[in-house]
PDB file of C-alpha atoms in Angstrom:
ATOM      1  CA  MET A 230      38.823   5.692 -58.417  1.00 73.00           C
ATOM      2  CA  PRO A 231      36.633   8.514 -56.372  1.00 75.00           C
ATOM      3  CA  VAL A 232      36.148  11.715 -58.558  1.00 79.00           C
ATOM      4  CA  VAL A 233      38.759  14.172 -57.469  1.00 76.00           C
ATOM      5  CA  GLY A 234      36.983  17.930 -57.870  1.00 77.00           C
ATOM      6  CA  PHE A 235      34.029  18.822 -58.421  1.00 83.00           C
ATOM      7  CA  PRO A 236      32.015  16.026 -59.921  1.00 83.00           C
ATOM      8  CA  ASP A 237      29.834  16.145 -62.805  1.00 84.00           C
ATOM      9  CA  ARG A 238      26.095  14.817 -61.901  1.00 84.00           C
ATOM     10  CA  ASP A 239      25.512  13.827 -65.754  1.00 86.00           C
ATOM     11  CA  ARG A 240      29.240  11.303 -65.906  1.00 89.00           C
ATOM     12  CA  HIS A 241      29.357  11.100 -61.930  1.00 91.00           C
ATOM     13  CA  LYS A 242      27.236   8.668 -59.727  1.00 92.00           C
ATOM     14  CA  LEU A 243      27.375   8.768 -56.142  1.00 92.00           C
ATOM     15  CA  CYS A 244      28.603   5.323 -54.646  1.00 93.00           C
ATOM     16  CA  HIS A 245      24.862   4.219 -51.930  1.00 93.00           C
ATOM     17  CA  ARG A 246      27.466   2.674 -49.709  1.00 93.00           C
ATOM     18  CA  CYS A 247      30.729   5.231 -49.319  1.00 94.00           C
ATOM     19  CA  HIS A 248      29.342   8.226 -50.477  1.00 93.00           C
ATOM     20  CA  LYS A 249      32.251   8.686 -52.813  1.00 92.00           C
ATOM     21  CA  TRP A 250      31.907   9.834 -56.217  1.00 93.00           C
ATOM     22  CA  HIS A 251      32.560   7.477 -58.772  1.00 93.00           C
ATOM     23  CA  GLU A 252      32.332   7.108 -62.921  1.00 92.00           C
ATOM     24  CA  GLU A 253      29.872   5.425 -64.319  1.00 91.00           C
ATOM     25  CA  HIS A 254      31.690   2.281 -65.406  1.00 93.00           C
ATOM     26  CA  GLU A 255      33.584   2.040 -61.722  1.00 94.00           C
ATOM     27  CA  GLY A 256      30.122   0.232 -60.152  1.00 95.00           C
ATOM     28  CA  THR A 257      26.549  -0.806 -60.969  1.00 95.00           C
ATOM     29  CA  MET A 258      23.369  -0.415 -60.175  1.00 93.00           C
ATOM     30  CA  VAL A 259      21.457  -2.795 -58.390  1.00 92.00           C
ATOM     31  CA  TYR A 260      17.606  -2.759 -55.583  1.00 90.00           C
ATOM     32  CA  PRO A 261      18.227  -2.416 -52.082  1.00 87.00           C
ATOM     33  CA  GLU A 262      19.351  -5.575 -49.731  1.00 86.00           C
ATOM     34  CA  ALA A 263      16.333  -6.573 -48.227  1.00 87.00           C
ATOM     35  CA  ARG A 264      16.514  -6.690 -44.878  1.00 90.00           C
ATOM     36  CA  GLY A 265      13.379  -8.739 -43.794  1.00 92.00           C
ATOM     37  CA  PRO A 266      10.497 -10.139 -44.793  1.00 94.00           C
ATOM     38  CA  ILE A 267       8.566  -7.449 -45.687  1.00 95.00           C
ATOM     39  CA  SER A 268      11.452  -5.375 -47.353  1.00 92.00           C
ATOM     40  CA  GLY A 269      11.756  -8.437 -49.551  1.00 92.00           C
ATOM     41  CA  LEU A 270       8.324  -7.912 -50.646  1.00 94.00           C
ATOM     42  CA  PHE A 271       8.483  -4.532 -51.700  1.00 91.00           C
ATOM     43  CA  ARG A 272      12.273  -5.370 -53.214  1.00 90.00           C
ATOM     44  CA  ALA A 273      10.540  -8.500 -55.600  1.00 92.00           C
ATOM     45  CA  ALA A 274       7.503  -6.010 -55.911  1.00 92.00           C
ATOM     46  CA  ALA A 275      10.288  -3.359 -57.392  1.00 90.00           C
ATOM     47  CA  VAL A 276      11.985  -6.019 -59.586  1.00 90.00           C
ATOM     48  CA  ILE A 277       8.966  -7.776 -61.086  1.00 93.00           C
ATOM     49  CA  ALA A 278       7.755  -4.493 -62.360  1.00 92.00           C
ATOM     50  CA  GLY A 279      10.736  -3.174 -63.091  1.00 89.00           C
ATOM     51  CA  CYS A 280      11.027   0.242 -60.705  1.00 87.00           C
ATOM     52  CA  GLU A 281      14.318   1.413 -61.871  1.00 88.00           C
ATOM     53  CA  ASP A 282      14.029   4.733 -60.020  1.00 87.00           C
ATOM     54  CA  LYS A 283      14.565   2.142 -56.736  1.00 86.00           C
ATOM     55  CA  MET A 284      18.010   1.099 -58.332  1.00 91.00           C
ATOM     56  CA  ARG A 285      21.001   2.353 -56.218  1.00 93.00           C
ATOM     57  CA  PHE A 286      24.594   2.418 -57.545  1.00 95.00           C
ATOM     58  CA  ILE A 287      27.205   0.595 -55.920  1.00 96.00           C
ATOM     59  CA  CYS A 288      30.951   0.959 -56.519  1.00 95.00           C
ATOM     60  CA  HIS A 289      32.850  -2.452 -57.124  1.00 96.00           C
ATOM     61  CA  ARG A 290      34.577  -1.802 -54.261  1.00 96.00           C
ATOM     62  CA  CYS A 291      32.012  -1.708 -51.893  1.00 95.00           C
ATOM     63  CA  ARG A 292      30.229  -4.631 -53.537  1.00 95.00           C
ATOM     64  CA  ARG A 293      33.472  -6.595 -53.343  1.00 96.00           C
ATOM     65  CA  VAL A 294      33.243  -5.750 -49.501  1.00 96.00           C
ATOM     66  CA  ARG A 295      30.010  -6.498 -48.655  1.00 93.00           C
ATOM     67  CA  ARG A 296      30.496 -10.276 -50.443  1.00 95.00           C
ATOM     68  CA  ASN A 297      33.372 -10.915 -48.667  1.00 97.00           C
ATOM     69  CA  ILE A 298      31.650 -10.083 -45.405  1.00 96.00           C
ATOM     70  CA  LYS A 299      29.093 -12.044 -46.044  1.00 95.00           C
ATOM     71  CA  LEU A 300      31.219 -15.041 -47.258  1.00 98.00           C
ATOM     72  CA  ALA A 301      33.075 -14.753 -43.941  1.00 98.00           C
ATOM     73  CA  ILE A 302      29.602 -14.642 -41.479  1.00 98.00           C
ATOM     74  CA  ALA A 303      28.671 -17.779 -43.762  1.00 98.00           C
ATOM     75  CA  ILE A 304      31.815 -19.927 -42.931  1.00 98.00           C
ATOM     76  CA  ALA A 305      31.538 -18.554 -39.809  1.00 98.00           C
ATOM     77  CA  ILE A 306      27.846 -19.937 -39.431  1.00 98.00           C
ATOM     78  CA  LEU A 307      28.904 -23.195 -41.376  1.00 98.00           C
ATOM     79  CA  ALA A 308      32.049 -23.872 -38.978  1.00 98.00           C
ATOM     80  CA  THR A 309      30.761 -23.156 -35.332  1.00 97.00           C
ATOM     81  CA  GLY A 310      27.844 -25.875 -36.956  1.00 96.00           C
ATOM     82  CA  ALA A 311      30.363 -28.294 -38.086  1.00 97.00           C
ATOM     83  CA  ALA A 312      31.890 -28.400 -34.776  1.00 95.00           C
ATOM     84  CA  ILE A 313      28.647 -28.947 -32.715  1.00 93.00           C
ATOM     85  CA  VAL A 314      28.262 -32.286 -34.972  1.00 93.00           C
ATOM     86  CA  LEU A 315      31.491 -33.144 -34.450  1.00 94.00           C
ATOM     87  CA  ALA A 316      31.601 -32.854 -30.724  1.00 93.00           C
ATOM     88  CA  LYS A 317      27.978 -34.253 -30.456  1.00 92.00           C
ATOM     89  CA  TRP A 318      29.544 -37.206 -32.623  1.00 91.00           C
ATOM     90  CA  LEU A 319      32.413 -37.798 -30.290  1.00 90.00           C
ATOM     91  CA  GLY A 320      30.623 -37.577 -27.696  1.00 87.00           C
ATOM     92  CA  LEU A 321      32.133 -34.255 -26.335  1.00 85.00           C
ATOM     93  CA  ILE A 322      28.546 -33.155 -25.890  1.00 81.00           C
ATOM     94  CA  THR A 323      25.861 -35.273 -24.036  1.00 77.00           C
ATOM     95  CA  SER A 324      23.209 -33.298 -23.709  1.00 69.00           C
ATOM     96  CA  MET A 325      21.328 -31.148 -26.271  1.00 58.00           C
TER      97      MET A 325
END
């Protein structure tokens, strides 16, 4: 539940995604997602070196929403691939 009123920086954390203040137990500290090969290398280096200053606070709701979006995208890609394979197997697609 987001903080109502003025947040206390000693007790509250700002969510990196929704930009709302939360209690510390309402989220986790995570490294930013890699968006490409170069940022993936930087992220891996930060994880290996244990750089805690690179970590960001993400509330549980934002993590759940992000996870569900990734799941929906993966299911859509797999369903499209399965439909293409099935159409090819049934002979509905002749060229490819």
